[in-house]
Amino acid sequence: MQTVLSIAVDALAYGMVLFVISIGLSVTMGLMRVVNLAHGAFAMIGGYIASYAARDLGVGYGVAVLIAVFGTILIAIPIERLLYRRIYGAPELTQVLMTIGITFCIIGIANFVFGPTLKTIPLPPELQGSINLGFRAVATHRLFAILCGLVVAGALWYLIEKTAFGVKLRASVDNAAMAAALGVRTQIVYAVSFAIAIGLAAFGGVVGAELLPVEPYYALRYMVTFLVVVSIGGAGSIPGALLACLLLGGIDTTGRYLMPEFGEFFFYLAVIAIVCVFPRGLAGRAK
Amino acid sequence: MRRIIMAALAAVSLGGMAHADTIKVGVIGPFSGPFALQGKNFKAGIDAYMAMHGDTVGDDKVEIIYRDVPAPDPAQSKALAQELIIKEGVQYLTGFYFTPDAMAVTPLLTQGNVPMVIMNAATSAIVTKSPFVVRTSFTLWQTSTPIAQVARDKGVDKVMSVVSDYGPGVDAENAFKAAFTAAGGTVVEAIRMPLSTNDFSPIMQRIRDSGAQAVFAFLPSGPTTLGFVKAYNQNGLKEAGIQFFAPGDLTQESDLPALGDTALGILTTFHYSVAHDSPENKAFVEAASRAIGNPAELSFPAVGAFDGMHVIYKMIEATDGEQDAQKAVDAVKGLAWESPRGPVEIDPESRHITENIYLREVAKSDDGTYYNKEIQTFEKQGDPGLAAAN
């Protein structure tokens, strides 16, 4: 029983970290219809900025997170204006080529500026160490990551489903020309949602750094996992992404506990099974 | 007819180059991509050696030609080696971070009349693939065997082995198992994790449930190591008194700043610590730090490269700059010298390096940096892996 509970805790924590990092990608892919392979690169930039702010500038963790999120958005704005704006609505292959190119550029720059070694983001004393749950110890920052995941999920759902901006965003996505004709300034809507997606990537990069350490190849190393989460959840669906993360986190963690030799066999087996039954993802909408 | 004349001309010109003024050495390693740090260390070791001993041997000038294989890729490694031998006319091949890259090149050595000096690739069997292979690094068997004795000395009876599921990981597991069982201990469970694992909490739970008193672990250095060591701490294994033993790859110097306090007290065995206390090492670290730029990036591949260059210089000296692989390799069999890592010798039988293996503990120095503090020496360790394979 103890073992089951402790696997459940691990699965929840791992799933939530995946969720925080992947949800931004779900927004770009599902709502903006851009296959953004540079998503991991933006998460990495967030991690680097937070690491630099906390270690070299000596600011607190909370401030470092804010600097990372807004710093990454600042970096992303010119990239959006100059590069991404050309590929909205372009064929997927064009988008893939463009964004993978951006990823390689960012990897090269990160390697040059920060060097190839691992960078850590020092945690505040409150998040260090572990909390005893009675049956086992759990790292405090994992509980923090779970909390962050829940907050992000709630806030994003509210923004998209309940606010005027969310209505405009959904309208622009479904029919840009019609939305524009009705007075929605689609370019601004796109720019803002791109900024939100990038900010979420950076936030995830920082919060998840304990699990997925920041180094130049971060941008590519974890991209497959992020893409799997989005395609299983159904691009653009927040409850779908949440469900996918918890499900995949659970399967991966259990498999790793029971049969580590099998590696990610169960993870990908589950992915294949889910994609067979739900080709558009768990909560994907038919086109 | 024309071809014969060309060949004759080539032969004559080759013969005329007996006292060639430039001897080319081809280095194959990862100089870009995810493992660029290791390639950088190769270069730092080579540069340090040439800065300390000059770039000439006798009247011959030594020229280094670098070729980049960013990730393990035997086909590319072989193609580049071929290019180096035929087009560039190198007399020595060296470098080789990954085992498959080195394995792929061994069939070319006899025909190319080129000795190969391996600066890293750590699988025991490579030296058996060609009589022209000499290695100045280490093998996993060599570094993982002594830690078993250390564990026994600490009163540990039951150990769980956790390694990454690839060649070196399997080597480390086998070496530890053999040595630990021979010393009277039991390996209660041995698991192999896929290389792509990034959440180690379930593994830690498994170690706890196995009832082992200690864990033996091997993972390639880099992000996975960080995650593993952190998980070990955060899941309360350290507090539960489960000890941590590993070969030194886990506490590679370039990872230590990131590992920080979480790594304190971890016991590893390895052939080289940047903090090794000897005048040779001081001189080496100074020269290599200058070559690499950032001293925090310096780690073990640099010393393999440094000693590799020493072997190549001796080979050039022995052959007087002529291309003769057999003579060159014979000349360094039994060669002994004082390396930055301590006294070493090329074993005449296996052509692998015999060296001291040190037990180290991660410690914090007064200026707040972390280092591998050597606390015990296992002298003159050969490679037990070759014996095990036979």
Tab-separated table of N, CA and C in Angstrom, chain A residues 7-19 225 228-234 238-256 264-278 281-283, chain B residues 199:
chain	number	residue	atom	x	y	z
A	7	ILE	N	4.239	5.694	-5.271
A	7	ILE	CA	4.290	5.807	-6.741
A	7	ILE	C	3.296	6.865	-7.202
A	8	ALA	N	2.136	6.890	-6.564
A	8	ALA	CA	1.117	7.869	-6.952
A	8	ALA	C	1.639	9.289	-6.757
A	9	VAL	N	2.318	9.524	-5.652
A	9	VAL	CA	2.859	10.861	-5.403
A	9	VAL	C	3.893	11.214	-6.469
A	10	ASP	N	4.799	10.278	-6.762
A	10	ASP	CA	5.811	10.523	-7.787
A	10	ASP	C	5.173	10.801	-9.140
A	11	ALA	N	4.163	10.014	-9.464
A	11	ALA	CA	3.506	10.159	-10.757
A	11	ALA	C	2.853	11.527	-10.856
A	12	LEU	N	2.196	11.948	-9.787
A	12	LEU	CA	1.527	13.247	-9.781
A	12	LEU	C	2.553	14.362	-9.982
A	13	ALA	N	3.659	14.280	-9.244
A	13	ALA	CA	4.664	15.332	-9.329
A	13	ALA	C	5.281	15.379	-10.730
A	14	TYR	N	5.617	14.219	-11.269
A	14	TYR	CA	6.236	14.174	-12.594
A	14	TYR	C	5.255	14.686	-13.653
A	15	GLY	N	4.005	14.221	-13.540
A	15	GLY	CA	2.976	14.644	-14.487
A	15	GLY	C	2.775	16.148	-14.466
A	16	MET	N	2.782	16.742	-13.276
A	16	MET	CA	2.549	18.176	-13.185
A	16	MET	C	3.708	18.977	-13.768
A	17	VAL	N	4.937	18.511	-13.552
A	17	VAL	CA	6.071	19.213	-14.144
A	17	VAL	C	5.952	19.172	-15.668
A	18	LEU	N	5.601	17.984	-16.198
A	18	LEU	CA	5.398	17.861	-17.641
A	18	LEU	C	4.330	18.834	-18.105
A	19	PHE	N	3.249	18.926	-17.307
A	19	PHE	CA	2.131	19.775	-17.689
A	19	PHE	C	2.560	21.237	-17.782
A	225	THR	N	9.113	14.338	-25.619
A	225	THR	CA	8.162	14.140	-24.526
A	225	THR	C	7.090	15.221	-24.550
A	228	VAL	N	4.670	14.562	-27.350
A	228	VAL	CA	3.804	13.422	-27.055
A	228	VAL	C	2.664	13.862	-26.142
A	229	VAL	N	2.996	14.639	-25.114
A	229	VAL	CA	1.975	15.110	-24.186
A	229	VAL	C	0.898	15.892	-24.939
A	230	VAL	N	1.341	16.783	-25.827
A	230	VAL	CA	0.381	17.613	-26.553
A	230	VAL	C	-0.491	16.766	-27.474
A	231	SER	N	0.127	15.822	-28.171
A	231	SER	CA	-0.685	15.053	-29.121
A	231	SER	C	-1.618	14.085	-28.405
A	232	ILE	N	-1.204	13.587	-27.234
A	232	ILE	CA	-2.094	12.707	-26.477
A	232	ILE	C	-3.244	13.501	-25.871
A	233	GLY	N	-2.914	14.688	-25.378
A	233	GLY	CA	-3.949	15.486	-24.717
A	233	GLY	C	-4.941	16.066	-25.710
A	234	GLY	N	-4.489	16.247	-26.932
A	234	GLY	CA	-5.310	16.959	-27.906
A	234	GLY	C	-4.853	18.405	-27.886
A	238	ILE	N	-6.855	22.300	-22.501
A	238	ILE	CA	-6.177	22.312	-21.208
A	238	ILE	C	-6.540	21.087	-20.362
A	239	PRO	N	-7.840	20.762	-20.232
A	239	PRO	CA	-8.138	19.537	-19.473
A	239	PRO	C	-7.490	18.314	-20.120
A	240	GLY	N	-7.444	18.296	-21.452
A	240	GLY	CA	-6.825	17.170	-22.163
A	240	GLY	C	-5.366	17.039	-21.812
A	241	ALA	N	-4.638	18.176	-21.835
A	241	ALA	CA	-3.214	18.141	-21.528
A	241	ALA	C	-2.993	17.689	-20.092
A	242	LEU	N	-3.848	18.178	-19.191
A	242	LEU	CA	-3.713	17.808	-17.783
A	242	LEU	C	-3.903	16.299	-17.623
A	243	LEU	N	-4.969	15.796	-18.262
A	243	LEU	CA	-5.265	14.369	-18.186
A	243	LEU	C	-4.107	13.554	-18.768
A	244	ALA	N	-3.598	14.019	-19.928
A	244	ALA	CA	-2.514	13.294	-20.594
A	244	ALA	C	-1.281	13.244	-19.703
A	245	CYS	N	-0.964	14.372	-19.076
A	245	CYS	CA	0.226	14.419	-18.222
A	245	CYS	C	0.088	13.462	-17.053
A	246	LEU	N	-1.084	13.473	-16.417
A	246	LEU	CA	-1.261	12.606	-15.262
A	246	LEU	C	-1.212	11.139	-15.678
A	247	LEU	N	-1.849	10.851	-16.793
A	247	LEU	CA	-1.891	9.470	-17.286
A	247	LEU	C	-0.486	8.988	-17.651
A	248	LEU	N	0.206	9.790	-18.484
A	248	LEU	CA	1.532	9.379	-18.939
A	248	LEU	C	2.522	9.369	-17.783
A	249	GLY	N	2.405	10.369	-16.899
A	249	GLY	CA	3.265	10.396	-15.711
A	249	GLY	C	3.062	9.132	-14.892
A	250	GLY	N	1.801	8.742	-14.727
A	250	GLY	CA	1.491	7.544	-13.948
A	250	GLY	C	2.051	6.293	-14.583
A	251	ILE	N	1.826	6.150	-15.891
A	251	ILE	CA	2.310	4.946	-16.590
A	251	ILE	C	3.830	4.885	-16.563
A	252	ASP	N	4.454	6.030	-16.834
A	252	ASP	CA	5.915	6.068	-16.888
A	252	ASP	C	6.508	5.734	-15.520
A	253	THR	N	5.952	6.349	-14.484
A	253	THR	CA	6.500	6.141	-13.138
A	253	THR	C	6.301	4.705	-12.672
A	254	THR	N	5.106	4.178	-12.899
A	254	THR	CA	4.843	2.800	-12.487
A	254	THR	C	5.752	1.837	-13.233
A	255	GLY	N	5.860	2.035	-14.537
A	255	GLY	CA	6.705	1.168	-15.353
A	255	GLY	C	8.139	1.217	-14.878
A	256	ARG	N	8.588	2.408	-14.518
A	256	ARG	CA	9.975	2.564	-14.112
A	256	ARG	C	10.217	1.904	-12.761
A	264	GLU	N	11.215	2.906	-21.608
A	264	GLU	CA	10.027	3.676	-21.915
A	264	GLU	C	9.032	2.873	-22.741
A	265	PHE	N	9.221	1.555	-22.696
A	265	PHE	CA	8.343	0.681	-23.471
A	265	PHE	C	6.880	0.937	-23.143
A	266	PHE	N	6.550	0.945	-21.846
A	266	PHE	CA	5.152	1.108	-21.448
A	266	PHE	C	4.634	2.497	-21.798
A	267	PHE	N	5.518	3.470	-21.666
A	267	PHE	CA	5.160	4.842	-22.004
A	267	PHE	C	4.706	4.924	-23.466
A	268	TYR	N	5.551	4.398	-24.353
A	268	TYR	CA	5.216	4.512	-25.771
A	268	TYR	C	4.111	3.541	-26.184
A	269	LEU	N	4.030	2.406	-25.486
A	269	LEU	CA	2.925	1.485	-25.754
A	269	LEU	C	1.606	2.197	-25.459
A	270	ALA	N	1.571	2.893	-24.317
A	270	ALA	CA	0.368	3.641	-23.956
A	270	ALA	C	0.084	4.707	-24.995
A	271	VAL	N	1.133	5.367	-25.449
A	271	VAL	CA	0.958	6.423	-26.457
A	271	VAL	C	0.327	5.841	-27.723
A	272	ILE	N	0.852	4.702	-28.163
A	272	ILE	CA	0.325	4.081	-29.386
A	272	ILE	C	-1.151	3.711	-29.186
A	273	ALA	N	-1.431	3.095	-28.027
A	273	ALA	CA	-2.803	2.670	-27.767
A	273	ALA	C	-3.757	3.872	-27.761
A	274	ILE	N	-3.345	4.934	-27.077
A	274	ILE	CA	-4.232	6.101	-26.983
A	274	ILE	C	-4.441	6.742	-28.348
A	275	VAL	N	-3.353	6.850	-29.111
A	275	VAL	CA	-3.473	7.481	-30.424
A	275	VAL	C	-4.366	6.638	-31.349
A	276	CYS	N	-4.313	5.291	-31.178
A	276	CYS	CA	-5.174	4.429	-31.994
A	276	CYS	C	-6.655	4.691	-31.680
A	277	VAL	N	-6.948	4.810	-30.384
A	277	VAL	CA	-8.349	4.971	-29.993
A	277	VAL	C	-8.818	6.418	-30.190
A	278	PHE	N	-7.954	7.357	-29.814
A	278	PHE	CA	-8.302	8.782	-29.961
A	278	PHE	C	-7.285	9.450	-30.890
A	281	GLY	N	-6.247	12.882	-29.999
A	281	GLY	CA	-5.910	13.117	-28.598
A	281	GLY	C	-7.127	12.945	-27.725
A	282	LEU	N	-6.908	12.878	-26.421
A	282	LEU	CA	-7.993	12.585	-25.489
A	282	LEU	C	-9.123	13.597	-25.581
A	283	ALA	N	-8.758	14.869	-25.744
A	283	ALA	CA	-9.801	15.902	-25.761
A	283	ALA	C	-9.723	16.741	-27.025
B	199	ASP	N	13.331	11.085	-14.466
B	199	ASP	CA	12.760	11.159	-13.123
B	199	ASP	C	13.164	9.889	-12.373
